[in-house]
mmCIF file of C-alpha atoms and ligand atoms in Angstrom:
data_model
loop_
_atom_site.group_PDB
_atom_site.id
_atom_site.type_symbol
_atom_site.label_atom_id
_atom_site.label_comp_id
_atom_site.label_asym_id
_atom_site.label_seq_id
_atom_site.Cartn_x
_atom_site.Cartn_y
_atom_site.Cartn_z
ATOM 1 C CA UNK A 1 -2.300 -151.397 153.523
ATOM 2 C CA UNK A 2 -0.785 -153.417 150.782
ATOM 3 C CA UNK A 3 2.312 -155.079 152.066
ATOM 4 C CA UNK A 4 5.125 -156.553 150.106
ATOM 5 C CA UNK A 5 5.628 -160.253 150.186
ATOM 6 C CA UNK A 6 8.839 -161.424 151.773
ATOM 7 C CA UNK A 7 10.326 -162.622 148.493
ATOM 8 C CA UNK A 8 10.582 -160.325 145.463
ATOM 9 C CA UNK A 9 7.704 -157.910 145.490
ATOM 10 C CA UNK A 10 5.611 -159.177 142.610
ATOM 11 C CA UNK A 11 2.949 -156.517 142.983
ATOM 12 C CA UNK A 12 5.463 -153.754 142.530
ATOM 13 C CA UNK A 13 7.227 -155.520 139.693
ATOM 14 C CA UNK A 14 3.967 -156.017 137.942
ATOM 15 C CA UNK A 15 3.004 -152.405 138.451
ATOM 16 C CA UNK A 16 6.331 -151.146 137.099
ATOM 17 C CA UNK A 17 6.142 -153.353 134.061
ATOM 18 C CA UNK A 18 2.551 -152.375 133.297
ATOM 19 C CA UNK A 19 3.423 -148.700 133.418
ATOM 20 C CA UNK A 20 6.302 -149.274 131.068
ATOM 21 C CA UNK A 21 4.232 -151.353 128.710
ATOM 22 C CA UNK A 22 1.450 -148.798 128.660
ATOM 23 C CA UNK A 23 3.895 -146.030 127.924
ATOM 24 C CA UNK A 24 5.607 -147.903 125.150
ATOM 25 C CA UNK A 25 2.303 -148.850 123.583
ATOM 26 C CA UNK A 26 1.102 -145.246 123.624
ATOM 27 C CA UNK A 27 4.328 -143.684 122.431
ATOM 28 C CA UNK A 28 4.807 -146.057 119.545
ATOM 29 C CA UNK A 29 1.235 -145.952 118.302
ATOM 30 C CA UNK A 30 1.417 -142.165 118.244
ATOM 31 C CA UNK A 31 4.434 -142.222 116.010
ATOM 32 C CA UNK A 32 3.524 -145.010 113.653
ATOM 33 C CA UNK A 33 1.693 -144.020 110.503
ATOM 34 C CA UNK A 34 -1.866 -145.202 110.157
ATOM 35 C CA UNK A 35 -1.713 -148.276 107.989
ATOM 36 C CA UNK A 36 -4.209 -150.724 106.671
ATOM 37 C CA UNK A 37 -3.996 -153.575 109.185
ATOM 38 C CA UNK A 38 -4.717 -156.044 106.396
ATOM 39 C CA UNK A 39 -2.021 -154.824 103.984
ATOM 40 C CA UNK A 40 0.322 -157.664 102.969
ATOM 41 C CA UNK A 41 3.338 -155.981 104.614
ATOM 42 C CA UNK A 42 1.464 -155.554 107.871
ATOM 43 C CA UNK A 43 0.271 -159.165 107.917
ATOM 44 C CA UNK A 44 3.837 -160.462 107.505
ATOM 45 C CA UNK A 45 5.049 -158.009 110.166
ATOM 46 C CA UNK A 46 2.399 -159.141 112.628
ATOM 47 C CA UNK A 47 3.089 -162.791 111.907
ATOM 48 C CA UNK A 48 6.803 -162.269 112.342
ATOM 49 C CA UNK A 49 6.439 -160.452 115.658
ATOM 50 C CA UNK A 50 4.082 -163.151 116.854
ATOM 51 C CA UNK A 51 6.559 -165.863 115.849
ATOM 52 C CA UNK A 52 9.483 -164.112 117.577
ATOM 53 C CA UNK A 53 7.401 -163.479 120.660
ATOM 54 C CA UNK A 54 6.339 -167.153 120.838
ATOM 55 C CA UNK A 55 9.942 -168.321 120.519
ATOM 56 C CA UNK A 56 11.000 -165.980 123.325
ATOM 57 C CA UNK A 57 8.253 -167.261 125.593
ATOM 58 C CA UNK A 58 9.196 -170.893 124.882
ATOM 59 C CA UNK A 59 12.788 -170.104 125.909
ATOM 60 C CA UNK A 60 11.603 -168.517 129.157
ATOM 61 C CA UNK A 61 12.035 -164.854 128.208
ATOM 62 C CA UNK A 62 8.525 -163.803 129.241
ATOM 63 C CA UNK A 63 9.165 -160.108 129.798
ATOM 64 C CA UNK A 64 10.900 -159.641 126.463
ATOM 65 C CA UNK A 65 8.189 -161.681 124.754
ATOM 66 C CA UNK A 66 5.531 -159.371 126.166
ATOM 67 C CA UNK A 67 7.462 -156.226 125.267
ATOM 68 C CA UNK A 68 7.879 -157.483 121.729
ATOM 69 C CA UNK A 69 4.232 -158.362 121.410
ATOM 70 C CA UNK A 70 3.097 -154.964 122.682
ATOM 71 C CA UNK A 71 5.651 -152.864 120.822
ATOM 72 C CA UNK A 72 7.078 -154.826 117.893
ATOM 73 C CA UNK A 73 7.967 -151.491 116.220
ATOM 74 C CA UNK A 74 10.734 -150.925 118.743
ATOM 75 C CA UNK A 75 12.531 -154.116 117.796
ATOM 76 C CA UNK A 76 11.583 -154.679 114.192
ATOM 77 C CA UNK A 77 11.979 -151.194 112.741
ATOM 78 C CA UNK A 78 15.074 -152.181 110.789
ATOM 79 C CA UNK A 79 14.941 -154.391 107.654
ATOM 80 C CA UNK A 80 17.375 -156.771 109.350
ATOM 81 C CA UNK A 81 17.864 -157.162 113.073
ATOM 82 C CA UNK A 82 19.375 -159.194 115.870
ATOM 83 C CA UNK A 83 17.677 -158.926 119.236
ATOM 84 C CA UNK A 84 19.636 -159.640 122.419
ATOM 85 C CA UNK A 85 16.907 -160.663 124.842
ATOM 86 C CA UNK A 86 17.405 -159.992 128.545
ATOM 87 C CA UNK A 87 16.469 -162.709 131.039
ATOM 88 C CA UNK A 88 13.320 -162.149 133.089
ATOM 89 C CA UNK A 89 15.068 -161.825 136.437
ATOM 90 C CA UNK A 90 17.457 -159.190 135.183
ATOM 91 C CA UNK A 91 14.787 -156.967 133.682
ATOM 92 C CA UNK A 92 11.583 -157.452 135.653
ATOM 93 C CA UNK A 93 12.609 -155.545 138.760
ATOM 94 C CA UNK A 94 14.389 -152.697 137.078
ATOM 95 C CA UNK A 95 12.423 -149.529 137.735
ATOM 96 C CA UNK A 96 13.576 -147.599 134.709
ATOM 97 C CA UNK A 97 11.659 -144.590 133.518
ATOM 98 C CA UNK A 98 9.826 -145.483 130.267
ATOM 99 C CA UNK A 99 12.021 -143.401 127.936
ATOM 100 C CA UNK A 100 15.086 -145.130 129.278
ATOM 101 C CA UNK A 101 13.467 -148.535 128.965
ATOM 102 C CA UNK A 102 12.798 -147.842 125.313
ATOM 103 C CA UNK A 103 16.370 -146.661 124.761
ATOM 104 C CA UNK A 104 17.644 -149.786 126.485
ATOM 105 C CA UNK A 105 15.571 -152.069 124.258
ATOM 106 C CA UNK A 106 16.788 -150.242 121.165
ATOM 107 C CA UNK A 107 20.350 -150.678 122.401
ATOM 108 C CA UNK A 108 19.688 -154.438 122.583
ATOM 109 C CA UNK A 109 18.718 -154.579 118.930
ATOM 110 C CA UNK A 110 21.388 -154.604 116.259
ATOM 111 C CA UNK A 111 20.508 -153.543 112.729
ATOM 112 C CA UNK A 112 22.252 -156.598 111.256
ATOM 113 C CA UNK A 113 20.763 -160.077 111.125
ATOM 114 C CA UNK A 114 23.410 -162.260 112.781
ATOM 115 C CA UNK A 115 22.711 -165.907 113.638
ATOM 116 C CA UNK A 116 25.196 -167.372 116.121
ATOM 117 C CA UNK A 117 27.367 -168.824 113.332
ATOM 118 C CA UNK A 118 27.816 -165.363 111.824
ATOM 119 C CA UNK A 119 28.565 -163.812 115.200
ATOM 120 C CA UNK A 120 31.295 -166.392 115.777
ATOM 121 C CA UNK A 121 32.927 -165.394 112.480
ATOM 122 C CA UNK A 122 33.381 -161.799 113.648
ATOM 123 C CA UNK A 123 36.777 -160.876 115.067
ATOM 124 C CA UNK A 124 36.926 -160.217 118.795
ATOM 125 C CA UNK A 125 36.524 -156.508 119.395
ATOM 126 C CA UNK A 126 34.195 -155.839 116.474
ATOM 127 C CA UNK A 127 31.362 -153.458 117.005
ATOM 128 C CA UNK A 128 27.778 -153.880 115.891
ATOM 129 C CA UNK A 129 25.429 -150.973 115.188
ATOM 130 C CA UNK A 130 22.197 -150.775 117.182
ATOM 131 C CA UNK A 131 18.885 -148.967 116.909
ATOM 132 C CA UNK A 132 19.901 -146.689 119.785
ATOM 133 C CA UNK A 133 21.194 -143.694 117.862
ATOM 134 C CA UNK A 134 24.901 -144.096 117.178
ATOM 135 C CA UNK A 135 25.661 -146.388 120.074
ATOM 136 C CA UNK A 136 27.340 -149.668 119.311
ATOM 137 C CA UNK A 137 27.621 -152.935 121.110
ATOM 138 C CA UNK A 138 30.933 -154.783 120.987
ATOM 139 C CA UNK A 139 31.849 -158.445 120.707
ATOM 140 C CA UNK A 140 34.240 -158.623 123.631
ATOM 141 C CA UNK A 141 35.000 -162.348 123.612
ATOM 142 C CA UNK A 142 34.800 -165.098 121.013
ATOM 143 C CA UNK A 143 35.587 -168.691 121.896
ATOM 144 C CA UNK A 144 35.520 -170.779 118.734
ATOM 145 C CA UNK A 145 36.132 -174.049 120.589
ATOM 146 C CA UNK A 146 33.220 -173.693 122.995
ATOM 147 C CA UNK A 147 31.265 -171.701 120.402
ATOM 148 C CA UNK A 148 30.584 -169.091 123.032
ATOM 149 C CA UNK A 149 30.519 -165.366 122.766
ATOM 150 C CA UNK A 150 30.332 -162.286 124.980
ATOM 151 C CA UNK A 151 28.762 -158.982 124.015
ATOM 152 C CA UNK A 152 29.809 -155.975 126.138
ATOM 153 C CA UNK A 153 31.282 -158.617 128.502
ATOM 154 C CA UNK A 154 27.888 -160.286 128.964
ATOM 155 C CA UNK A 155 27.634 -163.948 127.984
ATOM 156 C CA UNK A 156 25.203 -164.990 125.269
ATOM 157 C CA UNK A 157 23.457 -167.728 127.240
ATOM 158 C CA UNK A 158 20.745 -168.739 124.747
ATOM 159 C CA UNK A 159 22.041 -168.674 121.167
ATOM 160 C CA UNK A 160 19.534 -168.833 118.299
ATOM 161 C CA UNK A 161 16.316 -168.520 120.294
ATOM 162 C CA UNK A 162 14.792 -167.502 116.979
ATOM 163 C CA UNK A 163 16.247 -167.618 113.466
ATOM 164 C CA UNK A 164 14.367 -165.972 110.633
ATOM 165 C CA UNK A 165 15.126 -164.586 107.213
ATOM 166 C CA UNK A 166 15.555 -161.071 108.572
ATOM 167 C CA UNK A 167 15.644 -161.544 112.354
ATOM 168 C CA UNK A 168 17.769 -163.476 114.831
ATOM 169 C CA UNK A 169 17.248 -163.567 118.576
ATOM 170 C CA UNK A 170 19.778 -164.579 121.234
ATOM 171 C CA UNK A 171 19.372 -164.539 125.002
ATOM 172 C CA UNK A 172 21.859 -162.747 127.252
ATOM 173 C CA UNK A 173 22.391 -163.154 130.995
ATOM 174 C CA UNK A 174 22.275 -159.464 131.881
ATOM 175 C CA UNK A 175 21.509 -156.135 130.246
ATOM 176 C CA UNK A 176 24.293 -154.957 127.920
ATOM 177 C CA UNK A 177 24.553 -151.646 129.751
ATOM 178 C CA UNK A 178 24.620 -150.993 133.476
ATOM 179 C CA UNK A 179 21.265 -150.172 135.032
ATOM 180 C CA UNK A 180 22.362 -148.467 138.183
ATOM 181 C CA UNK A 181 19.208 -146.926 139.694
ATOM 182 C CA UNK A 182 21.381 -144.280 141.355
ATOM 183 C CA UNK A 183 22.503 -143.004 137.970
ATOM 184 C CA UNK A 184 18.965 -143.145 136.637
ATOM 185 C CA UNK A 185 17.616 -140.994 139.414
ATOM 186 C CA UNK A 186 20.263 -138.408 138.806
ATOM 187 C CA UNK A 187 19.024 -138.176 135.265
ATOM 188 C CA UNK A 188 22.141 -139.347 133.493
ATOM 189 C CA UNK A 189 22.021 -141.101 130.223
ATOM 190 C CA UNK A 190 23.205 -144.427 131.482
ATOM 191 C CA UNK A 191 23.536 -146.333 128.246
ATOM 192 C CA UNK A 192 27.280 -146.647 128.447
ATOM 193 C CA UNK A 193 28.422 -147.847 125.085
ATOM 194 C CA UNK A 194 31.913 -149.167 124.520
ATOM 195 C CA UNK A 195 34.172 -146.913 122.528
ATOM 196 C CA UNK A 196 34.413 -148.325 119.047
ATOM 197 C CA UNK A 197 36.986 -147.290 116.536
ATOM 198 C CA UNK A 198 39.349 -148.880 114.107
ATOM 199 C CA UNK A 199 41.614 -150.014 116.934
ATOM 200 C CA UNK A 200 39.568 -152.934 118.098
ATOM 201 C CA UNK A 201 42.054 -153.826 120.826
ATOM 202 C CA UNK A 202 41.191 -150.606 122.581
ATOM 203 C CA UNK A 203 37.572 -151.657 122.863
ATOM 204 C CA UNK A 204 38.105 -154.510 125.256
ATOM 205 C CA UNK A 205 40.702 -152.579 127.218
ATOM 206 C CA UNK A 206 38.368 -149.668 127.754
ATOM 207 C CA UNK A 207 35.586 -152.036 128.721
ATOM 208 C CA UNK A 208 37.819 -153.745 131.222
ATOM 209 C CA UNK A 209 37.876 -150.702 133.458
ATOM 210 C CA UNK A 210 34.269 -151.216 134.460
ATOM 211 C CA UNK A 211 33.999 -147.971 136.384
ATOM 212 C CA UNK A 212 34.772 -145.756 133.470
ATOM 213 C CA UNK A 213 34.374 -142.049 133.963
ATOM 214 C CA UNK A 214 31.487 -140.890 131.804
ATOM 215 C CA UNK A 215 33.680 -138.742 129.547
ATOM 216 C CA UNK A 216 31.312 -138.404 126.641
ATOM 217 C CA UNK A 217 28.635 -137.210 129.022
ATOM 218 C CA UNK A 218 31.030 -134.669 130.552
ATOM 219 C CA UNK A 219 31.912 -133.347 127.102
ATOM 220 C CA UNK A 220 28.244 -133.047 126.183
ATOM 221 C CA UNK A 221 27.331 -131.293 129.441
ATOM 222 C CA UNK A 222 30.136 -128.793 128.967
ATOM 223 C CA UNK A 223 29.391 -128.040 125.352
ATOM 224 C CA UNK A 224 25.665 -127.619 125.891
ATOM 225 C CA UNK A 225 26.154 -125.296 128.853
ATOM 226 C CA UNK A 226 28.431 -122.654 127.403
ATOM 227 C CA UNK A 227 31.830 -124.246 128.000
ATOM 228 C CA UNK A 228 32.359 -124.952 124.326
ATOM 229 C CA UNK A 229 36.086 -124.181 123.948
ATOM 230 C CA UNK A 230 36.957 -126.355 126.939
ATOM 231 C CA UNK A 231 34.632 -129.142 125.738
ATOM 232 C CA UNK A 232 36.330 -129.107 122.340
ATOM 233 C CA UNK A 233 39.755 -129.087 123.971
ATOM 234 C CA UNK A 234 38.817 -131.970 126.262
ATOM 235 C CA UNK A 235 37.350 -133.970 123.424
ATOM 236 C CA UNK A 236 40.490 -133.591 121.351
ATOM 237 C CA UNK A 237 42.809 -134.856 124.105
ATOM 238 C CA UNK A 238 40.488 -137.552 125.454
ATOM 239 C CA UNK A 239 42.153 -140.471 123.658
ATOM 240 C CA UNK A 240 45.414 -139.710 125.443
ATOM 241 C CA UNK A 241 43.724 -139.472 128.831
ATOM 242 C CA UNK A 242 41.962 -142.811 128.297
ATOM 243 C CA UNK A 243 45.262 -144.366 127.348
ATOM 244 C CA UNK A 244 47.335 -142.911 130.204
ATOM 245 C CA UNK A 245 44.728 -143.328 132.938
ATOM 246 C CA UNK A 246 43.106 -146.710 132.335
ATOM 247 C CA UNK A 247 41.882 -147.357 135.862
ATOM 248 C CA UNK A 248 40.571 -143.848 136.408
ATOM 249 C CA UNK A 249 37.161 -144.090 138.043
ATOM 250 C CA UNK A 250 36.423 -140.568 139.212
ATOM 251 C CA UNK A 251 37.445 -137.022 138.368
ATOM 252 C CA UNK A 252 36.999 -133.376 139.265
ATOM 253 C CA UNK A 253 36.888 -130.967 136.334
ATOM 254 C CA UNK A 254 37.545 -127.229 136.665
ATOM 255 C CA UNK A 255 35.805 -125.781 133.627
ATOM 256 C CA UNK A 256 36.885 -122.325 132.384
ATOM 257 C CA UNK A 257 34.615 -120.335 130.045
ATOM 258 C CA UNK A 258 37.387 -120.104 127.463
ATOM 259 C CA UNK A 259 40.838 -121.440 126.693
ATOM 260 C CA UNK A 260 43.907 -119.675 125.347
ATOM 261 C CA UNK A 261 43.731 -120.254 121.605
ATOM 262 C CA UNK A 262 45.703 -123.377 120.956
ATOM 263 C CA UNK A 263 45.778 -125.663 117.985
ATOM 264 C CA UNK A 264 44.462 -129.125 118.620
ATOM 265 C CA UNK A 265 47.803 -130.768 117.904
ATOM 266 C CA UNK A 266 49.675 -128.568 120.364
ATOM 267 C CA UNK A 267 51.288 -130.295 123.344
ATOM 268 C CA UNK A 268 50.331 -127.221 125.348
ATOM 269 C CA UNK A 269 46.622 -127.906 124.764
ATOM 270 C CA UNK A 270 46.985 -131.399 126.195
ATOM 271 C CA UNK A 271 48.852 -129.959 129.172
ATOM 272 C CA UNK A 272 46.334 -127.154 129.665
ATOM 273 C CA UNK A 273 43.278 -129.404 129.589
ATOM 274 C CA UNK A 274 44.834 -132.035 131.826
ATOM 275 C CA UNK A 275 45.864 -129.381 134.361
ATOM 276 C CA UNK A 276 42.152 -128.647 134.847
ATOM 277 C CA UNK A 277 41.348 -132.232 135.858
ATOM 278 C CA UNK A 278 41.982 -134.017 139.154
ATOM 279 C CA UNK A 279 42.068 -137.835 139.218
ATOM 280 C CA UNK A 280 39.557 -137.943 142.082
ATOM 281 C CA UNK A 281 36.097 -136.547 142.715
ATOM 282 C CA UNK A 282 36.127 -133.626 145.149
ATOM 283 C CA UNK A 283 32.928 -131.720 145.811
ATOM 284 C CA UNK A 284 33.035 -128.066 146.762
ATOM 285 C CA UNK A 285 32.486 -129.009 150.376
ATOM 286 C CA UNK A 286 35.413 -131.426 150.311
ATOM 287 C CA UNK A 287 37.666 -128.859 148.658
ATOM 288 C CA UNK A 288 36.635 -126.180 151.147
ATOM 289 C CA UNK A 289 37.528 -128.433 154.061
ATOM 290 C CA UNK A 290 41.156 -128.727 152.896
ATOM 291 C CA UNK A 291 43.705 -126.453 154.565
ATOM 292 C CA UNK A 292 44.750 -123.476 152.459
ATOM 293 C CA UNK A 293 47.973 -124.303 150.675
ATOM 294 C CA UNK A 294 47.064 -127.936 149.967
ATOM 295 C CA UNK A 295 48.493 -129.216 146.674
ATOM 296 C CA UNK A 296 46.347 -131.634 144.701
ATOM 297 C CA UNK A 297 47.533 -134.034 142.024
ATOM 298 C CA UNK A 298 46.264 -133.235 138.524
ATOM 299 C CA UNK A 299 46.441 -135.242 135.296
ATOM 300 C CA UNK A 300 49.762 -133.472 134.582
ATOM 301 C CA UNK A 301 52.370 -135.217 136.757
ATOM 302 C CA UNK A 302 54.540 -132.136 137.279
ATOM 303 C CA UNK A 303 51.703 -129.677 137.889
ATOM 304 C CA UNK A 304 49.703 -129.524 141.093
ATOM 305 C CA UNK A 305 46.574 -127.547 141.826
ATOM 306 C CA UNK A 306 46.825 -125.361 144.889
ATOM 307 C CA UNK A 307 43.790 -124.849 147.099
ATOM 308 C CA UNK A 308 43.903 -121.331 148.458
ATOM 309 C CA UNK A 309 40.783 -121.111 150.580
ATOM 310 C CA UNK A 310 38.104 -118.478 150.558
ATOM 311 C CA UNK A 311 39.079 -114.964 149.547
ATOM 312 C CA UNK A 312 38.621 -112.195 152.056
ATOM 313 C CA UNK A 313 36.012 -110.405 149.965
ATOM 314 C CA UNK A 314 33.776 -113.347 149.168
ATOM 315 C CA UNK A 315 33.076 -116.918 150.021
ATOM 316 C CA UNK A 316 34.441 -118.340 146.801
ATOM 317 C CA UNK A 317 37.140 -120.923 146.949
ATOM 318 C CA UNK A 318 40.286 -120.140 144.987
ATOM 319 C CA UNK A 319 42.272 -122.752 143.066
ATOM 320 C CA UNK A 320 45.578 -121.745 141.488
ATOM 321 C CA UNK A 321 44.639 -118.105 141.981
ATOM 322 C CA UNK A 322 41.334 -118.505 140.099
ATOM 323 C CA UNK A 323 37.937 -118.334 141.785
ATOM 324 C CA UNK A 324 35.436 -121.151 141.571
ATOM 325 C CA UNK A 325 32.295 -119.348 140.434
ATOM 326 C CA UNK A 326 29.899 -122.267 140.010
ATOM 327 C CA UNK A 327 30.402 -125.060 142.515
ATOM 328 C CA UNK A 328 29.362 -128.618 141.678
ATOM 329 C CA UNK A 329 27.648 -127.422 138.493
ATOM 330 C CA UNK A 330 27.166 -130.968 137.302
ATOM 331 C CA UNK A 331 27.993 -134.095 139.180
ATOM 332 C CA UNK A 332 27.447 -137.808 139.244
ATOM 333 C CA UNK A 333 28.915 -140.534 141.404
ATOM 334 C CA UNK A 334 31.979 -140.477 139.171
ATOM 335 C CA UNK A 335 32.609 -136.822 138.497
ATOM 336 C CA UNK A 336 31.962 -133.298 139.584
ATOM 337 C CA UNK A 337 32.430 -130.175 137.491
ATOM 338 C CA UNK A 338 33.167 -126.759 138.987
ATOM 339 C CA UNK A 339 32.958 -123.626 136.854
ATOM 340 C CA UNK A 340 35.975 -121.327 137.270
ATOM 341 C CA UNK A 341 36.383 -117.642 136.377
ATOM 342 C CA UNK A 342 39.132 -118.171 133.788
ATOM 343 C CA UNK A 343 41.590 -120.837 132.690
ATOM 344 C CA UNK A 344 44.525 -121.719 134.945
ATOM 345 C CA UNK A 345 47.830 -120.420 133.705
ATOM 346 C CA UNK A 346 49.995 -123.264 132.581
ATOM 347 C CA UNK A 347 53.753 -123.242 132.760
ATOM 348 C CA UNK A 348 55.621 -124.642 129.751
ATOM 349 C CA UNK A 349 56.666 -128.257 130.239
ATOM 350 C CA UNK A 350 60.074 -128.730 131.857
ATOM 351 C CA UNK A 351 62.802 -128.997 129.241
ATOM 352 C CA UNK A 352 62.752 -132.340 127.558
ATOM 353 C CA UNK A 353 66.177 -133.883 126.896
ATOM 354 C CA UNK A 354 67.218 -133.039 123.338
HETATM 355 C C1 LIG B 1 5.515 -167.833 111.425
HETATM 356 O O1 LIG B 1 5.458 -169.193 111.798
HETATM 357 C C2 LIG B 1 4.657 -169.985 110.965
HETATM 358 C C3 LIG B 1 4.554 -171.382 111.569
HETATM 359 O O2 LIG B 1 5.817 -171.855 111.969
HETATM 360 C C4 LIG B 1 5.233 -170.016 109.557
HETATM 361 O O3 LIG B 1 4.431 -170.793 108.688
HETATM 362 C C5 LIG B 1 5.303 -168.574 109.040
HETATM 363 O O4 LIG B 1 5.929 -168.548 107.785
HETATM 364 C C6 LIG B 1 6.065 -167.690 110.007
HETATM 365 N N1 LIG B 1 5.968 -166.323 109.552
HETATM 366 C C7 LIG B 1 6.979 -165.467 109.502
HETATM 367 C C8 LIG B 1 6.712 -164.122 108.940
HETATM 368 O O5 LIG B 1 8.088 -165.758 109.907
HETATM 369 C C1 LIG B 2 19.369 -157.453 104.933
HETATM 370 O O1 LIG B 2 20.083 -158.674 104.817
HETATM 371 C C2 LIG B 2 20.113 -159.207 103.499
HETATM 372 C C3 LIG B 2 20.766 -160.578 103.547
HETATM 373 O O2 LIG B 2 21.697 -160.686 104.581
HETATM 374 C C4 LIG B 2 20.863 -158.245 102.590
HETATM 375 O O3 LIG B 2 20.896 -158.746 101.270
HETATM 376 C C5 LIG B 2 20.153 -156.908 102.612
HETATM 377 O O4 LIG B 2 20.858 -155.963 101.852
HETATM 378 C C6 LIG B 2 19.983 -156.402 104.048
HETATM 379 N N1 LIG B 2 19.173 -155.202 104.012
HETATM 380 C C7 LIG B 2 19.573 -154.052 104.540
HETATM 381 C C8 LIG B 2 18.650 -152.888 104.382
HETATM 382 O O5 LIG B 2 20.622 -153.943 105.140
HETATM 383 C C1 LIG B 3 16.434 -157.701 141.327
HETATM 384 O O1 LIG B 3 16.077 -158.591 142.334
HETATM 385 C C2 LIG B 3 17.097 -159.490 142.704
HETATM 386 C C3 LIG B 3 16.536 -160.477 143.696
HETATM 387 O O2 LIG B 3 15.458 -159.989 144.397
HETATM 388 C C4 LIG B 3 18.279 -158.715 143.268
HETATM 389 O O3 LIG B 3 19.318 -159.565 143.620
HETATM 390 C C5 LIG B 3 18.756 -157.730 142.210
HETATM 391 O O4 LIG B 3 19.791 -156.930 142.720
HETATM 392 C C6 LIG B 3 17.599 -156.849 141.759
HETATM 393 N N1 LIG B 3 18.035 -156.043 140.647
HETATM 394 C C7 LIG B 3 17.786 -154.741 140.555
HETATM 395 C C8 LIG B 3 18.254 -154.061 139.339
HETATM 396 O O5 LIG B 3 17.204 -154.128 141.433
#
């Protein structure tokens, strides 16, 4: 039997990387148009990828150098680009499925060519577009005195590994998105991009709560599984939730198939959506183990959710008089979503002082 060495298991690492490389090579060659390998554009492209790859290898980024050599299309598909290369140790033992590996590499490539000097000129909090669909990376720290910079709270350890007319390469200490194998195995899209909008201050604040609830994923799951009105409602009040609950790291969502028709600006919509969310993750089993009559805190301070135990005619658990019809429909380490028969009835807010 093959046995693993006592130190990092090189055999396994090598195997994982070869599978990934093979996949990337196959998937990219299938999508690229047949092209004359001797056309002037192709020659420059090949020379450029070779030059970048050599520079990476010289700086000790062997894995990234190999990936770039095998699949330059992934990194150099934009007219201008900046590649944030991940150090060997941080990438070689990650056992990501190939599609996720590709997404991760695209997320490490910005579509702007930014040498270190240009990066330092950007205000803290600015976002940079990447090749990974609409997901941005953010400049979370700029220190002009030390000429140092952090992207998504990861230090740029090797500035200007390569500087070209259209491409810059910098080395980073860690991947710019968490690579929790647990999340990967559960099939979640784990590229957790910072939230970028005009309020750049918000970016670093949101990033600071490292264990962010995966809200965008929750909204997508709901909307693609028939809970469209609630998904829209949640999406429209999300900014407020992020602002009021900064440290929130897990939630339970009770998703109704529809919502009373409310306009998006209505305070009642905010109240209604928040009433369906608990600031902790409780699976069906955990809920069922609570004594009937237990009141749970919701995201509305003056409204509690009452656990009423199983009904006499079925095994379903009842919350606020409404049956849970689909238990733990979707869940991750940070959230669980239960489908409920209809929306909870929400009392008007207590009178606000005039
Ligand atoms: C690649 O490097 C060589 C030698 O340094 C240089 O002459 C050439 O112009 C470079 N090519 C590209 C496309 O950067
Ligand atoms: C690439 O960068 C150059 C110089 O910075 C700029 O003139 C050009 O418009 C850029 N191309 C694209 C497609 O963004
Ligand atoms: C990679 O290996 C190192 C050392 O063996 C370990 O500390 C680290 O947690 C591993 N990383 C992953 C993503 O498994």
